[in-house]
């Protein structure tokens, strides 16, 4: 299945959750067995051989892809979560959204020092979320090798904002 066919399985929902937002709904992609399998095959193929120690997934849609990727690579999966969800000692970061702010947390003991990690979320928009996650990972002693997304919204310039981290994405708009 080509990436163009994967793109055709992402549902565009206009004006969700706010007027003017074109929401990229991945439920139609992951609800299709061959398509979900192909997304995972492409991610696994890309990361096999990169000598990673962990895959970090961003709550909540990042978890859908980070867990099977970590499993296939035989390494651990570390969650970055919304505040108040992780039970042990955490590092927390607050970051700006277009309107207001958001917070994310990671367990302080999530990594062995110097652990090489790739970070995955479903979609790259402005890059604010993943940028906050990279700060948390580095605070916890991890080394960010690459950032991965199933979908990248090119026109929002997230990639430039995230330089010099390498970025891997499967579907671009
Ligand atoms: P950003 O921090 O701007 O890169 O936004 C990325 C986060 O917001 C990801 O976790 C996405 O799941 C979500 N997101 C932002 N824009 C969209 C969109 N147009 N469609 C679906 N999810 C989005």
PDB file of C-alpha atoms and ligand atoms in Angstrom:
ATOM      1  CA  UNK A   1       0.000   0.000   0.000  1.00  0.00           C
ATOM      2  CA  UNK A   2       1.541   3.338  -1.078  1.00  0.00           C
ATOM      3  CA  UNK A   3       1.693   6.343   1.244  1.00  0.00           C
ATOM      4  CA  UNK A   4      -0.761   8.118  -1.074  1.00  0.00           C
ATOM      5  CA  UNK A   5      -3.332   5.395  -0.357  1.00  0.00           C
ATOM      6  CA  UNK A   6      -2.683   5.719   3.372  1.00  0.00           C
ATOM      7  CA  UNK A   7      -3.343   9.463   3.035  1.00  0.00           C
ATOM      8  CA  UNK A   8      -6.692   8.773   1.390  1.00  0.00           C
ATOM      9  CA  UNK A   9      -7.753   6.816   4.490  1.00  0.00           C
ATOM     10  CA  UNK A  10      -7.246   9.774   6.852  1.00  0.00           C
ATOM     11  CA  UNK A  11     -10.625  11.470   7.341  1.00  0.00           C
ATOM     12  CA  UNK A  12     -10.661  15.265   7.168  1.00  0.00           C
ATOM     13  CA  UNK A  13     -13.201  16.732   9.598  1.00  0.00           C
ATOM     14  CA  UNK A  14     -13.753  20.474   9.007  1.00  0.00           C
ATOM     15  CA  UNK A  15     -14.293  22.799  11.976  1.00  0.00           C
ATOM     16  CA  UNK A  16     -13.326  20.282  14.694  1.00  0.00           C
ATOM     17  CA  UNK A  17     -12.758  20.971  17.555  1.00  0.00           C
ATOM     18  CA  UNK A  18     -12.968  24.675  16.640  1.00  0.00           C
ATOM     19  CA  UNK A  19     -14.173  26.629  13.586  1.00  0.00           C
ATOM     20  CA  UNK A  20     -11.431  26.853  10.957  1.00  0.00           C
ATOM     21  CA  UNK A  21      -9.506  23.711  12.040  1.00  0.00           C
ATOM     22  CA  UNK A  22      -9.251  20.880   9.500  1.00  0.00           C
ATOM     23  CA  UNK A  23      -8.979  17.917  11.873  1.00  0.00           C
ATOM     24  CA  UNK A  24      -7.063  14.913  10.512  1.00  0.00           C
ATOM     25  CA  UNK A  25      -8.909  11.919  11.934  1.00  0.00           C
ATOM     26  CA  UNK A  26      -6.720   8.797  12.069  1.00  0.00           C
ATOM     27  CA  UNK A  27      -9.502   6.488  13.298  1.00  0.00           C
ATOM     28  CA  UNK A  28     -10.392   5.704   9.676  1.00  0.00           C
ATOM     29  CA  UNK A  29      -6.737   4.806   9.001  1.00  0.00           C
ATOM     30  CA  UNK A  30      -6.148   2.569  12.029  1.00  0.00           C
ATOM     31  CA  UNK A  31      -9.609   1.039  11.658  1.00  0.00           C
ATOM     32  CA  UNK A  32      -8.437  -0.421   8.338  1.00  0.00           C
ATOM     33  CA  UNK A  33      -6.370  -3.533   9.100  1.00  0.00           C
ATOM     34  CA  UNK A  34      -4.068  -3.524   6.048  1.00  0.00           C
ATOM     35  CA  UNK A  35      -3.510   0.248   6.398  1.00  0.00           C
ATOM     36  CA  UNK A  36      -2.661   0.090  10.125  1.00  0.00           C
ATOM     37  CA  UNK A  37      -0.385  -2.833   9.432  1.00  0.00           C
ATOM     38  CA  UNK A  38       1.353  -0.917   6.623  1.00  0.00           C
ATOM     39  CA  UNK A  39       1.844   2.170   8.843  1.00  0.00           C
ATOM     40  CA  UNK A  40       3.477  -0.024  11.481  1.00  0.00           C
ATOM     41  CA  UNK A  41       5.558  -1.895   8.875  1.00  0.00           C
ATOM     42  CA  UNK A  42       6.960   1.400   7.554  1.00  0.00           C
ATOM     43  CA  UNK A  43       7.790   2.664  11.058  1.00  0.00           C
ATOM     44  CA  UNK A  44       9.391  -0.625  12.110  1.00  0.00           C
ATOM     45  CA  UNK A  45      11.422  -0.822   8.889  1.00  0.00           C
ATOM     46  CA  UNK A  46      12.666   2.739   9.412  1.00  0.00           C
ATOM     47  CA  UNK A  47      13.697   2.263  13.064  1.00  0.00           C
ATOM     48  CA  UNK A  48      15.080  -1.263  12.901  1.00  0.00           C
ATOM     49  CA  UNK A  49      18.858  -1.047  13.080  1.00  0.00           C
ATOM     50  CA  UNK A  50      18.935   2.442  14.623  1.00  0.00           C
ATOM     51  CA  UNK A  51      20.054   1.023  17.963  1.00  0.00           C
ATOM     52  CA  UNK A  52      17.358   2.739  19.975  1.00  0.00           C
ATOM     53  CA  UNK A  53      16.860   2.059  23.677  1.00  0.00           C
ATOM     54  CA  UNK A  54      13.233   3.253  23.943  1.00  0.00           C
ATOM     55  CA  UNK A  55      10.278   4.657  22.026  1.00  0.00           C
ATOM     56  CA  UNK A  56       8.533   7.631  23.606  1.00  0.00           C
ATOM     57  CA  UNK A  57       4.809   8.023  22.852  1.00  0.00           C
ATOM     58  CA  UNK A  58       2.844  11.243  23.345  1.00  0.00           C
ATOM     59  CA  UNK A  59      -0.598  10.956  24.982  1.00  0.00           C
ATOM     60  CA  UNK A  60      -2.896   9.894  23.664  1.00  0.00           C
ATOM     61  CA  UNK A  61      -2.823   9.163  19.944  1.00  0.00           C
ATOM     62  CA  UNK A  62       0.954   8.705  20.006  1.00  0.00           C
ATOM     63  CA  UNK A  63       0.413   5.627  22.201  1.00  0.00           C
ATOM     64  CA  UNK A  64      -1.407   3.857  19.350  1.00  0.00           C
ATOM     65  CA  UNK A  65       1.823   3.763  17.339  1.00  0.00           C
ATOM     66  CA  UNK A  66       4.539   3.830  20.012  1.00  0.00           C
ATOM     67  CA  UNK A  67       3.510   0.620  21.773  1.00  0.00           C
ATOM     68  CA  UNK A  68       3.503  -1.697  18.717  1.00  0.00           C
ATOM     69  CA  UNK A  69       6.703  -0.038  17.442  1.00  0.00           C
ATOM     70  CA  UNK A  70       8.530  -0.635  20.731  1.00  0.00           C
ATOM     71  CA  UNK A  71       7.208  -4.184  20.866  1.00  0.00           C
ATOM     72  CA  UNK A  72       8.439  -4.963  17.349  1.00  0.00           C
ATOM     73  CA  UNK A  73      11.876  -3.495  18.098  1.00  0.00           C
ATOM     74  CA  UNK A  74      12.141  -5.374  21.384  1.00  0.00           C
ATOM     75  CA  UNK A  75      12.662  -2.191  23.427  1.00  0.00           C
ATOM     76  CA  UNK A  76      10.697  -0.291  26.075  1.00  0.00           C
ATOM     77  CA  UNK A  77       7.929   2.250  25.535  1.00  0.00           C
ATOM     78  CA  UNK A  78       7.880   5.421  27.652  1.00  0.00           C
ATOM     79  CA  UNK A  79       4.711   7.529  27.899  1.00  0.00           C
ATOM     80  CA  UNK A  80       4.664  11.330  27.976  1.00  0.00           C
ATOM     81  CA  UNK A  81       1.348  12.150  29.620  1.00  0.00           C
ATOM     82  CA  UNK A  82      -1.026  14.927  30.554  1.00  0.00           C
ATOM     83  CA  UNK A  83      -0.643  16.188  34.153  1.00  0.00           C
ATOM     84  CA  UNK A  84      -1.761  14.033  37.042  1.00  0.00           C
ATOM     85  CA  UNK A  85      -1.711  10.707  35.169  1.00  0.00           C
ATOM     86  CA  UNK A  86       1.794   9.435  35.974  1.00  0.00           C
ATOM     87  CA  UNK A  87       1.940   8.110  39.548  1.00  0.00           C
ATOM     88  CA  UNK A  88       5.643   8.377  40.506  1.00  0.00           C
ATOM     89  CA  UNK A  89       7.969  11.435  40.562  1.00  0.00           C
ATOM     90  CA  UNK A  90       7.731  13.429  37.331  1.00  0.00           C
ATOM     91  CA  UNK A  91       9.258  16.310  35.437  1.00  0.00           C
ATOM     92  CA  UNK A  92       6.615  18.692  34.132  1.00  0.00           C
ATOM     93  CA  UNK A  93       6.662  21.278  31.356  1.00  0.00           C
ATOM     94  CA  UNK A  94       4.145  23.975  30.490  1.00  0.00           C
ATOM     95  CA  UNK A  95       4.071  25.205  26.897  1.00  0.00           C
ATOM     96  CA  UNK A  96       2.109  27.720  24.857  1.00  0.00           C
ATOM     97  CA  UNK A  97      -0.691  26.784  22.486  1.00  0.00           C
ATOM     98  CA  UNK A  98      -2.369  29.126  20.023  1.00  0.00           C
ATOM     99  CA  UNK A  99      -4.857  29.888  22.788  1.00  0.00           C
ATOM    100  CA  UNK A 100      -3.702  29.237  26.356  1.00  0.00           C
ATOM    101  CA  UNK A 101      -1.189  26.695  27.619  1.00  0.00           C
ATOM    102  CA  UNK A 102      -0.807  22.945  28.054  1.00  0.00           C
ATOM    103  CA  UNK A 103       1.250  20.737  30.373  1.00  0.00           C
ATOM    104  CA  UNK A 104       3.010  17.414  29.873  1.00  0.00           C
ATOM    105  CA  UNK A 105       4.858  15.085  32.253  1.00  0.00           C
ATOM    106  CA  UNK A 106       7.383  12.249  32.172  1.00  0.00           C
ATOM    107  CA  UNK A 107       8.590   9.959  34.947  1.00  0.00           C
ATOM    108  CA  UNK A 108      11.946  11.137  36.290  1.00  0.00           C
ATOM    109  CA  UNK A 109      13.350   7.602  36.158  1.00  0.00           C
ATOM    110  CA  UNK A 110      11.994   6.797  32.678  1.00  0.00           C
ATOM    111  CA  UNK A 111      15.434   6.257  31.095  1.00  0.00           C
ATOM    112  CA  UNK A 112      18.893   4.944  31.829  1.00  0.00           C
ATOM    113  CA  UNK A 113      21.298   7.911  31.419  1.00  0.00           C
ATOM    114  CA  UNK A 114      22.090   8.492  27.743  1.00  0.00           C
ATOM    115  CA  UNK A 115      19.274   6.279  26.457  1.00  0.00           C
ATOM    116  CA  UNK A 116      18.746   6.784  22.715  1.00  0.00           C
ATOM    117  CA  UNK A 117      15.070   7.396  21.999  1.00  0.00           C
ATOM    118  CA  UNK A 118      12.728   8.144  19.109  1.00  0.00           C
ATOM    119  CA  UNK A 119       9.560  10.085  19.893  1.00  0.00           C
ATOM    120  CA  UNK A 120       6.270   9.450  18.123  1.00  0.00           C
ATOM    121  CA  UNK A 121       2.983  11.301  17.875  1.00  0.00           C
ATOM    122  CA  UNK A 122       0.152  10.962  15.392  1.00  0.00           C
ATOM    123  CA  UNK A 123       0.497  14.419  13.858  1.00  0.00           C
ATOM    124  CA  UNK A 124       2.934  17.331  13.566  1.00  0.00           C
ATOM    125  CA  UNK A 125       1.185  20.711  13.429  1.00  0.00           C
ATOM    126  CA  UNK A 126       3.079  23.702  14.914  1.00  0.00           C
ATOM    127  CA  UNK A 127       5.556  21.441  16.739  1.00  0.00           C
ATOM    128  CA  UNK A 128       4.797  22.867  20.201  1.00  0.00           C
ATOM    129  CA  UNK A 129       3.768  19.539  21.715  1.00  0.00           C
ATOM    130  CA  UNK A 130       6.736  17.513  20.494  1.00  0.00           C
ATOM    131  CA  UNK A 131       9.161  20.315  21.325  1.00  0.00           C
ATOM    132  CA  UNK A 132       7.922  20.288  24.928  1.00  0.00           C
ATOM    133  CA  UNK A 133       8.322  16.500  24.953  1.00  0.00           C
ATOM    134  CA  UNK A 134      11.965  16.755  23.817  1.00  0.00           C
ATOM    135  CA  UNK A 135      12.711  19.060  26.770  1.00  0.00           C
ATOM    136  CA  UNK A 136      11.212  16.536  29.182  1.00  0.00           C
ATOM    137  CA  UNK A 137      13.123  13.631  27.626  1.00  0.00           C
ATOM    138  CA  UNK A 138      16.435  15.483  27.865  1.00  0.00           C
ATOM    139  CA  UNK A 139      15.683  16.538  31.446  1.00  0.00           C
ATOM    140  CA  UNK A 140      15.139  12.856  32.260  1.00  0.00           C
ATOM    141  CA  UNK A 141      18.536  11.949  30.724  1.00  0.00           C
ATOM    142  CA  UNK A 142      17.399  10.654  27.329  1.00  0.00           C
ATOM    143  CA  UNK A 143      18.974  11.478  23.963  1.00  0.00           C
ATOM    144  CA  UNK A 144      16.446  12.307  21.230  1.00  0.00           C
ATOM    145  CA  UNK A 145      17.576  10.581  18.032  1.00  0.00           C
ATOM    146  CA  UNK A 146      14.524  11.368  15.871  1.00  0.00           C
ATOM    147  CA  UNK A 147      10.938  12.628  15.931  1.00  0.00           C
ATOM    148  CA  UNK A 148       8.310  10.577  14.071  1.00  0.00           C
ATOM    149  CA  UNK A 149       4.792  11.364  12.933  1.00  0.00           C
ATOM    150  CA  UNK A 150       2.214   9.512  10.930  1.00  0.00           C
ATOM    151  CA  UNK A 151       0.981  12.860   9.531  1.00  0.00           C
ATOM    152  CA  UNK A 152       2.883  16.109   8.971  1.00  0.00           C
ATOM    153  CA  UNK A 153       1.056  19.384   8.190  1.00  0.00           C
ATOM    154  CA  UNK A 154       3.798  21.026   6.077  1.00  0.00           C
ATOM    155  CA  UNK A 155       2.174  24.435   5.851  1.00  0.00           C
ATOM    156  CA  UNK A 156       2.472  25.094   9.605  1.00  0.00           C
ATOM    157  CA  UNK A 157       6.282  25.031   9.540  1.00  0.00           C
ATOM    158  CA  UNK A 158       6.704  22.621  12.452  1.00  0.00           C
ATOM    159  CA  UNK A 159       9.724  20.960  10.849  1.00  0.00           C
ATOM    160  CA  UNK A 160      11.721  24.214  10.750  1.00  0.00           C
ATOM    161  CA  UNK A 161      10.818  24.966  14.356  1.00  0.00           C
ATOM    162  CA  UNK A 162      12.099  21.545  15.441  1.00  0.00           C
ATOM    163  CA  UNK A 163      15.493  21.825  13.724  1.00  0.00           C
ATOM    164  CA  UNK A 164      18.035  20.307  14.175  1.00  0.00           C
ATOM    165  CA  UNK A 165      16.134  17.200  15.309  1.00  0.00           C
ATOM    166  CA  UNK A 166      15.685  14.786  12.395  1.00  0.00           C
ATOM    167  CA  UNK A 167      12.024  14.231  11.484  1.00  0.00           C
ATOM    168  CA  UNK A 168      10.375  11.209   9.885  1.00  0.00           C
ATOM    169  CA  UNK A 169       6.777  11.346   8.652  1.00  0.00           C
ATOM    170  CA  UNK A 170       4.686   9.006   6.533  1.00  0.00           C
ATOM    171  CA  UNK A 171       1.937  11.293   5.171  1.00  0.00           C
ATOM    172  CA  UNK A 172       2.347  14.981   4.346  1.00  0.00           C
ATOM    173  CA  UNK A 173      -0.284  17.645   3.647  1.00  0.00           C
TER     174      UNK A 173
HETATM  175  P1  LIG B   1       1.277  20.885  17.641  1.00  0.00           P
HETATM  176  O1  LIG B   1       1.750  20.953  19.050  1.00  0.00           O
HETATM  177  O2  LIG B   1       0.741  22.181  17.126  1.00  0.00           O
HETATM  178  O3  LIG B   1       2.311  20.287  16.706  1.00  0.00           O
HETATM  179  O4  LIG B   1      -0.003  19.944  17.629  1.00  0.00           O
HETATM  180  C1  LIG B   1       0.173  18.570  17.641  1.00  0.00           C
HETATM  181  C2  LIG B   1      -0.812  17.874  18.529  1.00  0.00           C
HETATM  182  O5  LIG B   1      -2.145  18.357  18.374  1.00  0.00           O
HETATM  183  C3  LIG B   1      -0.841  16.410  18.160  1.00  0.00           C
HETATM  184  O6  LIG B   1      -0.874  15.651  19.367  1.00  0.00           O
HETATM  185  C4  LIG B   1      -2.088  16.237  17.339  1.00  0.00           C
HETATM  186  O7  LIG B   1      -2.745  15.043  17.696  1.00  0.00           O
HETATM  187  C5  LIG B   1      -2.952  17.454  17.628  1.00  0.00           C
HETATM  188  N1  LIG B   1      -3.384  18.177  16.423  1.00  0.00           N
HETATM  189  C6  LIG B   1      -3.032  19.435  16.068  1.00  0.00           C
HETATM  190  N2  LIG B   1      -3.602  19.825  14.923  1.00  0.00           N
HETATM  191  C7  LIG B   1      -4.335  18.770  14.506  1.00  0.00           C
HETATM  192  C8  LIG B   1      -5.158  18.531  13.339  1.00  0.00           C
HETATM  193  N3  LIG B   1      -5.341  19.453  12.380  1.00  0.00           N
HETATM  194  N4  LIG B   1      -5.743  17.322  13.226  1.00  0.00           N
HETATM  195  C9  LIG B   1      -5.567  16.382  14.187  1.00  0.00           C
HETATM  196  N5  LIG B   1      -4.816  16.537  15.288  1.00  0.00           N
HETATM  197  C10 LIG B   1      -4.200  17.727  15.462  1.00  0.00           C
END
